[in-house]
Tab-separated table of C-alpha atoms in Angstrom:
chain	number	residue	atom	x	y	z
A	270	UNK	CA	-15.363	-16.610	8.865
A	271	UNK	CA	-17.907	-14.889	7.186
A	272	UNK	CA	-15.305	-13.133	4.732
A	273	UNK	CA	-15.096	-15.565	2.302
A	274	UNK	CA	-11.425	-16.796	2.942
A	275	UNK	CA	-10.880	-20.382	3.597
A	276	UNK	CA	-9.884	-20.468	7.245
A	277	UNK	CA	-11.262	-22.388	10.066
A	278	UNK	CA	-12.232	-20.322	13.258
A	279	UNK	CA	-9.911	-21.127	15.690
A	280	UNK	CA	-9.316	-18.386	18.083
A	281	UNK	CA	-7.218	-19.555	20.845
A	282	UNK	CA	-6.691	-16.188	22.768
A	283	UNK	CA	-2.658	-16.899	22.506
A	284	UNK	CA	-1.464	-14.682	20.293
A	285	UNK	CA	-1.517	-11.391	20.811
A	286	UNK	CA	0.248	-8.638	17.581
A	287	UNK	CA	0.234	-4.942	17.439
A	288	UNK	CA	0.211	-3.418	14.165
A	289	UNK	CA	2.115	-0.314	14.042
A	290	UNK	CA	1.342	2.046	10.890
A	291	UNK	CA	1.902	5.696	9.937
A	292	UNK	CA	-1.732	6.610	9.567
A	293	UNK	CA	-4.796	5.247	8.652
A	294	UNK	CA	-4.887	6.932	5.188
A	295	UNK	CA	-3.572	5.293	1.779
A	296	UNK	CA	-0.367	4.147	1.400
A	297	UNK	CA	0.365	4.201	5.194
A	298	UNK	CA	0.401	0.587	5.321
A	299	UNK	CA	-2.867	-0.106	7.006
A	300	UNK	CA	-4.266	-1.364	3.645
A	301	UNK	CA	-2.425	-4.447	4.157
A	302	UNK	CA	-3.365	-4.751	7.919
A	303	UNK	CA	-7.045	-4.099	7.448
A	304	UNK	CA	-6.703	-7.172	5.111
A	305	UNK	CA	-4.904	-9.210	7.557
A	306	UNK	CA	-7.356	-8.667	10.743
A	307	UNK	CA	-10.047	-9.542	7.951
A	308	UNK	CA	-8.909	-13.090	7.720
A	309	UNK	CA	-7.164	-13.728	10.999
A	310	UNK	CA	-9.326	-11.708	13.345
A	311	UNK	CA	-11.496	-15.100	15.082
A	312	UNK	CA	-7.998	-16.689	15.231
A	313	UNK	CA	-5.593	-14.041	16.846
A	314	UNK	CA	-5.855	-10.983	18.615
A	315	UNK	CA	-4.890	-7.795	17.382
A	316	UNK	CA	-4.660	-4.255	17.879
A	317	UNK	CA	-3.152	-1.293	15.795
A	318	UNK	CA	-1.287	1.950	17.235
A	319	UNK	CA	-1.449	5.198	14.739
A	320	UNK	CA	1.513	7.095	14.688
A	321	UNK	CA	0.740	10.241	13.190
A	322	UNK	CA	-1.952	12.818	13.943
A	323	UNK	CA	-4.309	13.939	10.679
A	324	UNK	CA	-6.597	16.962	11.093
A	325	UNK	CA	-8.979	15.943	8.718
A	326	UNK	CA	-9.427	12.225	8.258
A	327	UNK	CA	-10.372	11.272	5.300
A	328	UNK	CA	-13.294	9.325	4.040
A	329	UNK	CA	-10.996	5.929	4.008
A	330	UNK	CA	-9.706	6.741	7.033
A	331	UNK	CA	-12.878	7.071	8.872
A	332	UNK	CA	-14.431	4.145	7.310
A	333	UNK	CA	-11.041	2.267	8.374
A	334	UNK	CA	-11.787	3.394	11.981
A	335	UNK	CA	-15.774	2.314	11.558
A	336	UNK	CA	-14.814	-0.755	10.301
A	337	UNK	CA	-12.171	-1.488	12.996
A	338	UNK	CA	-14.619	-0.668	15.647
A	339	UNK	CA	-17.312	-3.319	14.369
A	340	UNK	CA	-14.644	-5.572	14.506
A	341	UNK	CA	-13.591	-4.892	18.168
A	342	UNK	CA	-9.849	-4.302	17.270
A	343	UNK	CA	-8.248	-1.943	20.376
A	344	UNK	CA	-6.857	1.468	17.992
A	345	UNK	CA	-4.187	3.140	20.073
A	346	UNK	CA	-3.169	6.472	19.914
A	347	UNK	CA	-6.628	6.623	17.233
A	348	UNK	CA	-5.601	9.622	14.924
A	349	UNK	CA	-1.713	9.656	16.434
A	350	UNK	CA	-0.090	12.482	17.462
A	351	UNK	CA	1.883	14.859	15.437
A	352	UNK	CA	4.362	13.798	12.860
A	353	UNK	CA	7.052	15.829	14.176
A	354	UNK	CA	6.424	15.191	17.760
A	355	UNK	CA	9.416	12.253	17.635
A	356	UNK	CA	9.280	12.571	21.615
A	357	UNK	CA	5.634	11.961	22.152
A	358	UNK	CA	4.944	8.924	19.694
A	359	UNK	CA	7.762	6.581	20.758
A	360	UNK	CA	6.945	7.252	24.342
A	361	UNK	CA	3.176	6.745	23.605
A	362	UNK	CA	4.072	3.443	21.919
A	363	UNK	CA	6.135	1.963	24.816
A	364	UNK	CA	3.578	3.140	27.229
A	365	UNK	CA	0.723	0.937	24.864
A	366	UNK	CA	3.040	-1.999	24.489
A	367	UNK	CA	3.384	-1.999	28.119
A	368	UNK	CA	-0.522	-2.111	28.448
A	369	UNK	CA	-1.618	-4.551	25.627
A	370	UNK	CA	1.658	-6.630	26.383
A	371	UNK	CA	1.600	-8.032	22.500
A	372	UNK	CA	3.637	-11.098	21.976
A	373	UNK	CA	4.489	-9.739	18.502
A	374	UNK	CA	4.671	-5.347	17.260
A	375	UNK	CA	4.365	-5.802	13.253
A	376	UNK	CA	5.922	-2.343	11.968
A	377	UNK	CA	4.564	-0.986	8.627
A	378	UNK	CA	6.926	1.476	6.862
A	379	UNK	CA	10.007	3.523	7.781
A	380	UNK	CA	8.073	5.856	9.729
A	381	UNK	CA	7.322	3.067	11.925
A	382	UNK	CA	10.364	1.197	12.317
A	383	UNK	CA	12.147	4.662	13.294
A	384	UNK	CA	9.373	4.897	16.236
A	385	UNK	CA	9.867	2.197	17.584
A	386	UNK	CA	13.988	1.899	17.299
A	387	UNK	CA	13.255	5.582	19.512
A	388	UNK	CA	11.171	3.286	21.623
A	389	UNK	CA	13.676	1.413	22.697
A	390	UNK	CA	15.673	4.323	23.981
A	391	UNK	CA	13.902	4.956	26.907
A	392	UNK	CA	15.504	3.570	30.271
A	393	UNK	CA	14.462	-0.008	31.200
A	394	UNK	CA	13.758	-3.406	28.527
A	395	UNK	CA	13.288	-2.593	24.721
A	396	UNK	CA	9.261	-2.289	24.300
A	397	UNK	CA	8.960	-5.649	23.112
A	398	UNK	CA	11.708	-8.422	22.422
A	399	UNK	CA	10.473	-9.817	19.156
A	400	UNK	CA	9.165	-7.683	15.906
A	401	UNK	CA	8.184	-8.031	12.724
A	402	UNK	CA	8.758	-5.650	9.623
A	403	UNK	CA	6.918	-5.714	6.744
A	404	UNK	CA	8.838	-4.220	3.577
A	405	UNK	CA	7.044	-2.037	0.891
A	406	UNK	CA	9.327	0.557	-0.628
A	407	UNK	CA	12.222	0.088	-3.108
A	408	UNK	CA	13.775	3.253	-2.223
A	409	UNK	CA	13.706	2.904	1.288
A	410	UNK	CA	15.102	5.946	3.663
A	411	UNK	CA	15.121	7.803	0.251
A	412	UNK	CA	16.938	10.759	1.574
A	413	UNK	CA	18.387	9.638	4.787
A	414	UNK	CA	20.126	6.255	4.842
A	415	UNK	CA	21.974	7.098	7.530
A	416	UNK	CA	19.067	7.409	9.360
A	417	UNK	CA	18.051	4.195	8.053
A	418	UNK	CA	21.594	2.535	8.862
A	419	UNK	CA	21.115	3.476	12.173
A	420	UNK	CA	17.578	1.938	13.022
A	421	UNK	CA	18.300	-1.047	10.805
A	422	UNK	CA	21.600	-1.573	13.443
A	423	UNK	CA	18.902	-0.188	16.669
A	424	UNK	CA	16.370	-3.358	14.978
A	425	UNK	CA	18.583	-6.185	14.223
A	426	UNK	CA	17.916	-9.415	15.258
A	427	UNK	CA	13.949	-8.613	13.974
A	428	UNK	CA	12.433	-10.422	11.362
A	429	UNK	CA	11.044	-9.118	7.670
A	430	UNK	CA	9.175	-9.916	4.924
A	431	UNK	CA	8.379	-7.745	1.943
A	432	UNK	CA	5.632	-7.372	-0.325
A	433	UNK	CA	7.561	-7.429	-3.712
A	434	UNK	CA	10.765	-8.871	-4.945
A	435	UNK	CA	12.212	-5.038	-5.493
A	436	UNK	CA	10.950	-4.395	-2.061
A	437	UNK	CA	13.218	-7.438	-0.358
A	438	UNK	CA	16.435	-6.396	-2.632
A	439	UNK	CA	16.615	-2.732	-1.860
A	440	UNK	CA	15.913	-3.873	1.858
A	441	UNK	CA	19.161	-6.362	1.417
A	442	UNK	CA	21.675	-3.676	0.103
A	443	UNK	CA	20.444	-1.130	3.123
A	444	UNK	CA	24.154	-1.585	4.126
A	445	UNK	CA	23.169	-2.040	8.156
A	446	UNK	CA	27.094	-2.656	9.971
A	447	UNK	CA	24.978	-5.688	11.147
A	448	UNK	CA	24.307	-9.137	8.698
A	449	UNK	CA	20.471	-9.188	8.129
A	450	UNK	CA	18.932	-11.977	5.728
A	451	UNK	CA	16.714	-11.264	3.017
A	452	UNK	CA	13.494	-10.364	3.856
A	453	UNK	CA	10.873	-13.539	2.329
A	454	UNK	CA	8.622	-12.229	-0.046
A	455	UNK	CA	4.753	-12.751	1.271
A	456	UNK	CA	2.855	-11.095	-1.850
A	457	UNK	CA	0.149	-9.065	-1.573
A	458	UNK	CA	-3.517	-10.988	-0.700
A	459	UNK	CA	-6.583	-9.437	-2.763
A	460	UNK	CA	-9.945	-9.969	-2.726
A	461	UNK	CA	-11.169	-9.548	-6.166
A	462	UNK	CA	-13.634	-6.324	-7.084
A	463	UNK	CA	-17.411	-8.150	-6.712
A	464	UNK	CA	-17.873	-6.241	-9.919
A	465	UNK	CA	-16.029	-6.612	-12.819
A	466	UNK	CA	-15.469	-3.903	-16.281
A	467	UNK	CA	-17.541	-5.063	-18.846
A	468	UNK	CA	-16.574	-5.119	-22.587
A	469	UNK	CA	-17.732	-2.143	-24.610
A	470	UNK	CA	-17.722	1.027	-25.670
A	471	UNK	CA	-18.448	4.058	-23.100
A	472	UNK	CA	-18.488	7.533	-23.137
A	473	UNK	CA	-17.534	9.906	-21.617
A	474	UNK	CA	-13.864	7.880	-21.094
A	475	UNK	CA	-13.326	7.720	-17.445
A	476	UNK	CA	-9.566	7.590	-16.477
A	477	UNK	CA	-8.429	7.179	-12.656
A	478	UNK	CA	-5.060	8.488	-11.291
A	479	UNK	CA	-5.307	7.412	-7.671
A	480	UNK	CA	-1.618	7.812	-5.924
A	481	UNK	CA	0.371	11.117	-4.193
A	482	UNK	CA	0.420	14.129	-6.048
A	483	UNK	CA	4.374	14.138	-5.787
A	484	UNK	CA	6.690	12.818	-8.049
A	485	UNK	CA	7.610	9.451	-6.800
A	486	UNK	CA	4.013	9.000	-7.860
A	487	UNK	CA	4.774	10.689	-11.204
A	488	UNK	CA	2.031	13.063	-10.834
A	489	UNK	CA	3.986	15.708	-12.302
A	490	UNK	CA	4.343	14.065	-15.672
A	491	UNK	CA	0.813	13.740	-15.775
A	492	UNK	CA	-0.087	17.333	-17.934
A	493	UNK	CA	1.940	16.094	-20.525
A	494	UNK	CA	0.553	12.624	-20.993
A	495	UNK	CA	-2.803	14.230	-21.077
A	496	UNK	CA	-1.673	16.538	-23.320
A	497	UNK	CA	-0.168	14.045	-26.016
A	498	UNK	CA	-3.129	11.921	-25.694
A	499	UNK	CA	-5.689	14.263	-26.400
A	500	UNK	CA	-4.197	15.662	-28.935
A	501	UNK	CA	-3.151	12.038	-30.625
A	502	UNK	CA	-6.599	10.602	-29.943
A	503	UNK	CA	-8.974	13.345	-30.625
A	504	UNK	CA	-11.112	12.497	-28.056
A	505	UNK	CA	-13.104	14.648	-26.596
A	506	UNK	CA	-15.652	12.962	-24.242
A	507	UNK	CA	-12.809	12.099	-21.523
A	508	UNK	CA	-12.958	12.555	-18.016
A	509	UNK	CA	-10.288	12.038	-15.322
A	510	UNK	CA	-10.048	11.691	-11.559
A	511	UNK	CA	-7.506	12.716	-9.559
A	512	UNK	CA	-7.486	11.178	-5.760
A	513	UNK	CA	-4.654	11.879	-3.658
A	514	UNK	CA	-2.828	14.584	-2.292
A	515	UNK	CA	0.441	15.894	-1.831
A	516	UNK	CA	3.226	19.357	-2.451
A	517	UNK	CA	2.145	18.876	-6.566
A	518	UNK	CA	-1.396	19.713	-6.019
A	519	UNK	CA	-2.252	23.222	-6.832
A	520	UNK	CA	0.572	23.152	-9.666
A	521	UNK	CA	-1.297	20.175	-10.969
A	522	UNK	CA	-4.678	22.356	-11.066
A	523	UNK	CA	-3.156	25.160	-13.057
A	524	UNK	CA	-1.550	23.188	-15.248
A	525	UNK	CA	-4.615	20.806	-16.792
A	526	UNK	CA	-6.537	23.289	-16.766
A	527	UNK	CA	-4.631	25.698	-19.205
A	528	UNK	CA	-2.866	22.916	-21.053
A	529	UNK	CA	-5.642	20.218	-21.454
A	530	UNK	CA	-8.319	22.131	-22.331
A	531	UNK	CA	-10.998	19.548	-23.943
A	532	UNK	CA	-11.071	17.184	-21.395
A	533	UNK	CA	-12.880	17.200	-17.678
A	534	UNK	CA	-10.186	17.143	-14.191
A	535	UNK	CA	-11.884	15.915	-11.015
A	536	UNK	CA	-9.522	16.113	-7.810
A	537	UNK	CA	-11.006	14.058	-5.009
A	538	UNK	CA	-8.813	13.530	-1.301
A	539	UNK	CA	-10.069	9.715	-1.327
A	540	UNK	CA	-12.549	7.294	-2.895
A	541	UNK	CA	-13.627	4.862	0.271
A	542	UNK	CA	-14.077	1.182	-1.060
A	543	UNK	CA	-12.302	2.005	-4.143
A	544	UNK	CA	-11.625	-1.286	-5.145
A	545	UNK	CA	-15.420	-1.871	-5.337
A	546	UNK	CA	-15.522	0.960	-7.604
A	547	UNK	CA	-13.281	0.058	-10.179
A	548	UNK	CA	-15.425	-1.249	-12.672
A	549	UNK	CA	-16.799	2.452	-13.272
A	550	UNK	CA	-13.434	3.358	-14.473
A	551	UNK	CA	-12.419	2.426	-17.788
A	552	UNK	CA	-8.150	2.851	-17.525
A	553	UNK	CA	-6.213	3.378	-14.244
A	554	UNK	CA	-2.661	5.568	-15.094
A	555	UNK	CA	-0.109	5.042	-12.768
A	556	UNK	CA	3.185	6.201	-13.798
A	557	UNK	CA	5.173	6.027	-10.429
A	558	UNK	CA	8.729	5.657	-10.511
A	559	UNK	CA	9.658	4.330	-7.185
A	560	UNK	CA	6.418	3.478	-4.669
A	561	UNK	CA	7.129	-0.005	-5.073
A	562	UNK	CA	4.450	-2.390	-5.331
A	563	UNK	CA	0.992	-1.486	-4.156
A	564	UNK	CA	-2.193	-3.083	-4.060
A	565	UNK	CA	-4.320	-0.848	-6.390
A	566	UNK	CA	-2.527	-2.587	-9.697
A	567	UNK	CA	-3.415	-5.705	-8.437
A	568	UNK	CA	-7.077	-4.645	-7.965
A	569	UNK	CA	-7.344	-3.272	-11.142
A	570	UNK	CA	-6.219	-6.099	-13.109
A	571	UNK	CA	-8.473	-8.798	-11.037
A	572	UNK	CA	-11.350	-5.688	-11.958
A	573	UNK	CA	-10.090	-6.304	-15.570
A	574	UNK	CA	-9.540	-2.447	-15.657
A	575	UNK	CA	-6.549	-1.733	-18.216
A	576	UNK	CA	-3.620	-0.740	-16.022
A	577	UNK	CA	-1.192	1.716	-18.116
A	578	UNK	CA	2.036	2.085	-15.687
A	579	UNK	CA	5.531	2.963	-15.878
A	580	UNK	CA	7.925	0.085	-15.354
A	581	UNK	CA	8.543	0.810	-11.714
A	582	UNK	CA	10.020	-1.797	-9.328
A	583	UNK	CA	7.805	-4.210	-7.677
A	584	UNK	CA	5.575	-3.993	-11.289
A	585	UNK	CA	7.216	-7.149	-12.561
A	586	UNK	CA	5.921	-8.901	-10.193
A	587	UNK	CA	2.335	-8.151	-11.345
A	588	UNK	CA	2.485	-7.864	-14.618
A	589	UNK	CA	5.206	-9.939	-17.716
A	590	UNK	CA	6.981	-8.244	-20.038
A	591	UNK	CA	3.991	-9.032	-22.935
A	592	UNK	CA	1.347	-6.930	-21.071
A	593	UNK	CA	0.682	-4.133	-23.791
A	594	UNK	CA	0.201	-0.922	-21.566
A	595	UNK	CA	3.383	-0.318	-19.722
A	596	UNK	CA	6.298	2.174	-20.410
A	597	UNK	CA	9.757	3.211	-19.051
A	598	UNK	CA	9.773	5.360	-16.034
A	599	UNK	CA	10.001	8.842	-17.158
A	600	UNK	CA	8.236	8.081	-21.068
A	601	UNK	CA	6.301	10.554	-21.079
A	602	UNK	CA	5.343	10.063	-25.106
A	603	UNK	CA	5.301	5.872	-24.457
A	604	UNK	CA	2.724	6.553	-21.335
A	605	UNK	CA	0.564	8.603	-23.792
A	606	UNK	CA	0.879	6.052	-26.661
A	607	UNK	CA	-0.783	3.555	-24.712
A	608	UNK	CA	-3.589	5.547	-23.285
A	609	UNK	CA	-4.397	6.732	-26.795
A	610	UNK	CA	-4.550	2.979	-27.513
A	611	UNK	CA	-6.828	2.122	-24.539
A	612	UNK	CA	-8.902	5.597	-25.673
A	613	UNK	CA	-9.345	4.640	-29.599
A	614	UNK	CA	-10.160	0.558	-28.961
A	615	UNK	CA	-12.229	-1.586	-26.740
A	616	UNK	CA	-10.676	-4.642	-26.269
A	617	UNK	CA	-9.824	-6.684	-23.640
A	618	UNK	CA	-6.733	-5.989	-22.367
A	619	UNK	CA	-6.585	-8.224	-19.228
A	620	UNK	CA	-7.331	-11.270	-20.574
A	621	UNK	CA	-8.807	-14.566	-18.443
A	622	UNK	CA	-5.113	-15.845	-18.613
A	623	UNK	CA	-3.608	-12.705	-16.902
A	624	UNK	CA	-6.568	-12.368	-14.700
A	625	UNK	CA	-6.358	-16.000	-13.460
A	626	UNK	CA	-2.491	-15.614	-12.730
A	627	UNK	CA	-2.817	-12.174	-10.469
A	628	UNK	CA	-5.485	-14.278	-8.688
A	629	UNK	CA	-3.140	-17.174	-8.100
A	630	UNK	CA	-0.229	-15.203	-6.954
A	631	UNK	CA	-1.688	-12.328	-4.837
A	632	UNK	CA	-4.548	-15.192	-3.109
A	633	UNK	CA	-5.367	-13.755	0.450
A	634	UNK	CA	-5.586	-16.667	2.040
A	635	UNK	CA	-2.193	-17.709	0.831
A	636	UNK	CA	-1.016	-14.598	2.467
A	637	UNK	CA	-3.003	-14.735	5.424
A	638	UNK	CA	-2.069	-18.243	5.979
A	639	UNK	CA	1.814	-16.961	5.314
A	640	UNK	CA	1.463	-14.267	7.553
A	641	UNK	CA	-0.253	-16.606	10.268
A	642	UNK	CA	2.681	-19.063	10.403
A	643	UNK	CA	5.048	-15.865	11.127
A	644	UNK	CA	3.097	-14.573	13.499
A	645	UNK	CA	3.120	-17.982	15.721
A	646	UNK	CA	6.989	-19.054	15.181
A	647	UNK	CA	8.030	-15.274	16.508
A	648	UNK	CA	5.242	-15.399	18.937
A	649	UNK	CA	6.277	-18.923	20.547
A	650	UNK	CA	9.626	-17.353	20.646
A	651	UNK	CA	8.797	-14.854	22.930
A	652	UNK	CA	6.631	-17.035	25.106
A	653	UNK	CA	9.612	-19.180	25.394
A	654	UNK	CA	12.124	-15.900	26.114
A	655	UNK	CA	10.122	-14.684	28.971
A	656	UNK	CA	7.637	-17.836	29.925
């Protein structure tokens, strides 16, 4: 394939899936996607449909569409419409799966399931008889599970999979009025960073917080682990970026820069090809408490980055209980500890053994070949529903 994944090019022209995600931008899903055209692209055929409309793109986004467009994958509804418009973007989506007649939509996130339950409002057949959802929160409809109850009852009789153990469970106990099995875990498939953290000593300290600035990312506990661990470590010569956005922002500003005076606060909107970057990074802090498993503490580990996180769900399945630099959700003195210990010693904190194990577990062809399998059973099943 050219990609490095160990799959034979068979494109048959059968299968046809739609990918249905939020947005283009982090943590809308379309991570996983861009991974999954990657390795099945010269095998099926695929096409994506953005929900929501963004003003300004960012620089992941855009090199998301670029990359898309080199690979001659069809992006409906390119920058969506807008997020409130809950008229516009179901009817857009019927419309497209009228056009591209998919034998498969695979919906990414709430956001997208709830579009396309809407979808199948609208006088005339549902949009498409068979769908796939793919699982990522542990707190799903946080907020409005009635809302949730309601498309999981409009959706039933779809299949899911989820990206973490958490993930599948807090799917399960959704409470829809209608039976739905346990979503099968597919982890996660990760290319490793081509470049790796090397041992030794560096200064200044460079420390990435890459996630919302909200507080289901735990950005808001961040002034106060900065706080303790300057102030325990004595360090200086530390500087941290900030990449994200979100309601915690300009609060977040303020804050570090009256309460953490010695050290240096970058706020970027988005680092493209972050997980080729890594390596230039020596700790990642991530102290969500309920986004569930995503992909960046995978990357960091197989970058041998030292990941300090809170304990949130989905984490176990990246990381054992004997990995030195987590804490409970909410320790704000526990998260500090162990950035003070990254910040006073160089040592190898992912180790070859822990390394080798993420490798194993979150393998993208595994997933890709996973994935694959899905796609055909529930595609053959609509080819045999309406010949």
């Amino acid at each position: 394939m050219g990609d490095g994944y160990d799959l034979p090019d068979t494109h048959d022209g059968g299968v046809r899936i739609m990918h249905v995600v939020p947005s283009l931008e982090p943590g809308g899903g379309s991570g996983l996607v861009l991974s999954l055209i990657a390795a099945l692209r010269f095998r099926i055929q695929f096409s994506i449909f953005v929900i929501d409309a963004v003003a300004k793109p960012s620089g992941v986004a855009l090199a998301r569409v670029q990359q898309l467009q080199q690979w001659h994958v069809p992006l409906l509804n390119r920058f969506g419409g807008h997020a409130a418009d809950f008229g516009g973007a179901p009817m857009r989506l019927r419309r497209s799966i009228q056009l591209t007649r998919p034998h498969l939509v695979h919906l990414h996130l709430e956001h997208a399931e709830l579009t396309f339950a809407l979808a199948s409002l609208f006088p005339g057949t549902r949009p498409a008889p068979v769908h796939l959802r793919t699982v990522y929160r542990t707190t799903p409809w946080k907020g409005c599970r009635i809302l949730g109850r309601w498309v999981a009852a409009r959706l039933a009789g779809g299949d899911a999979v989820a990206v973490s153990s958490a993930a599948a469970r807090a799917d399960y106990g959704l409470g829809a009025r209608q039976k739905r099995d346990r979503a099968e875990v597919i982890p996660y498939g990760v290319e490793p960073s081509r470049v790796a953290r090397l041992a030794g000593p560096r200064s200044p300290f460079r420390i990435l917080f890459a996630g919302g600035m909200d507080q289901r990312a735990g950005a808001d506990l961040l002034p106060a682990i900065f706080e303790k661990a300057q102030s325990r470590s004595g360090r200086k010569d530390v500087e941290v970026t900030l990449c994200g956005r979100g309601p915690l922002e300009r609060r977040l500003r303020e804050q570090l820069r009256l309460e953490v005076r010695e050290w240096r606060f970058f706020f970027v909107r988005s680092i493209p090809h972050l997980v080729d970057r890594l390596s230039q990074y020596d700790a990642v802090l991530m102290p969500s408490r309920s986004e569930g498993l995503s992909l960046l503490p995978i990357q960091v580990l197989l970058a041998r980055v030292p990941l300090i996180a809170a304990r949130a769900p989905g984490l176990e399945d990246v990381v054992t209980s004997d990995y030195r630099l987590t804490a409970a959700i909410d320790d704000v003195d526990a998260l500090a500890d162990c950035l003070v210990t990254v910040l006073g010693q160089d040592l190898t904190f992912v180790g070859s053994a822990l390394r080798a194990r993420v490798a194993r577990r979150f393998d993208i062809t595994t997933m890709a070949r996973s994935y694959e399998a899905r796609y055909r059973t529930l595609a053959a099943r609509r080819k045999g529903g309406q010949g």
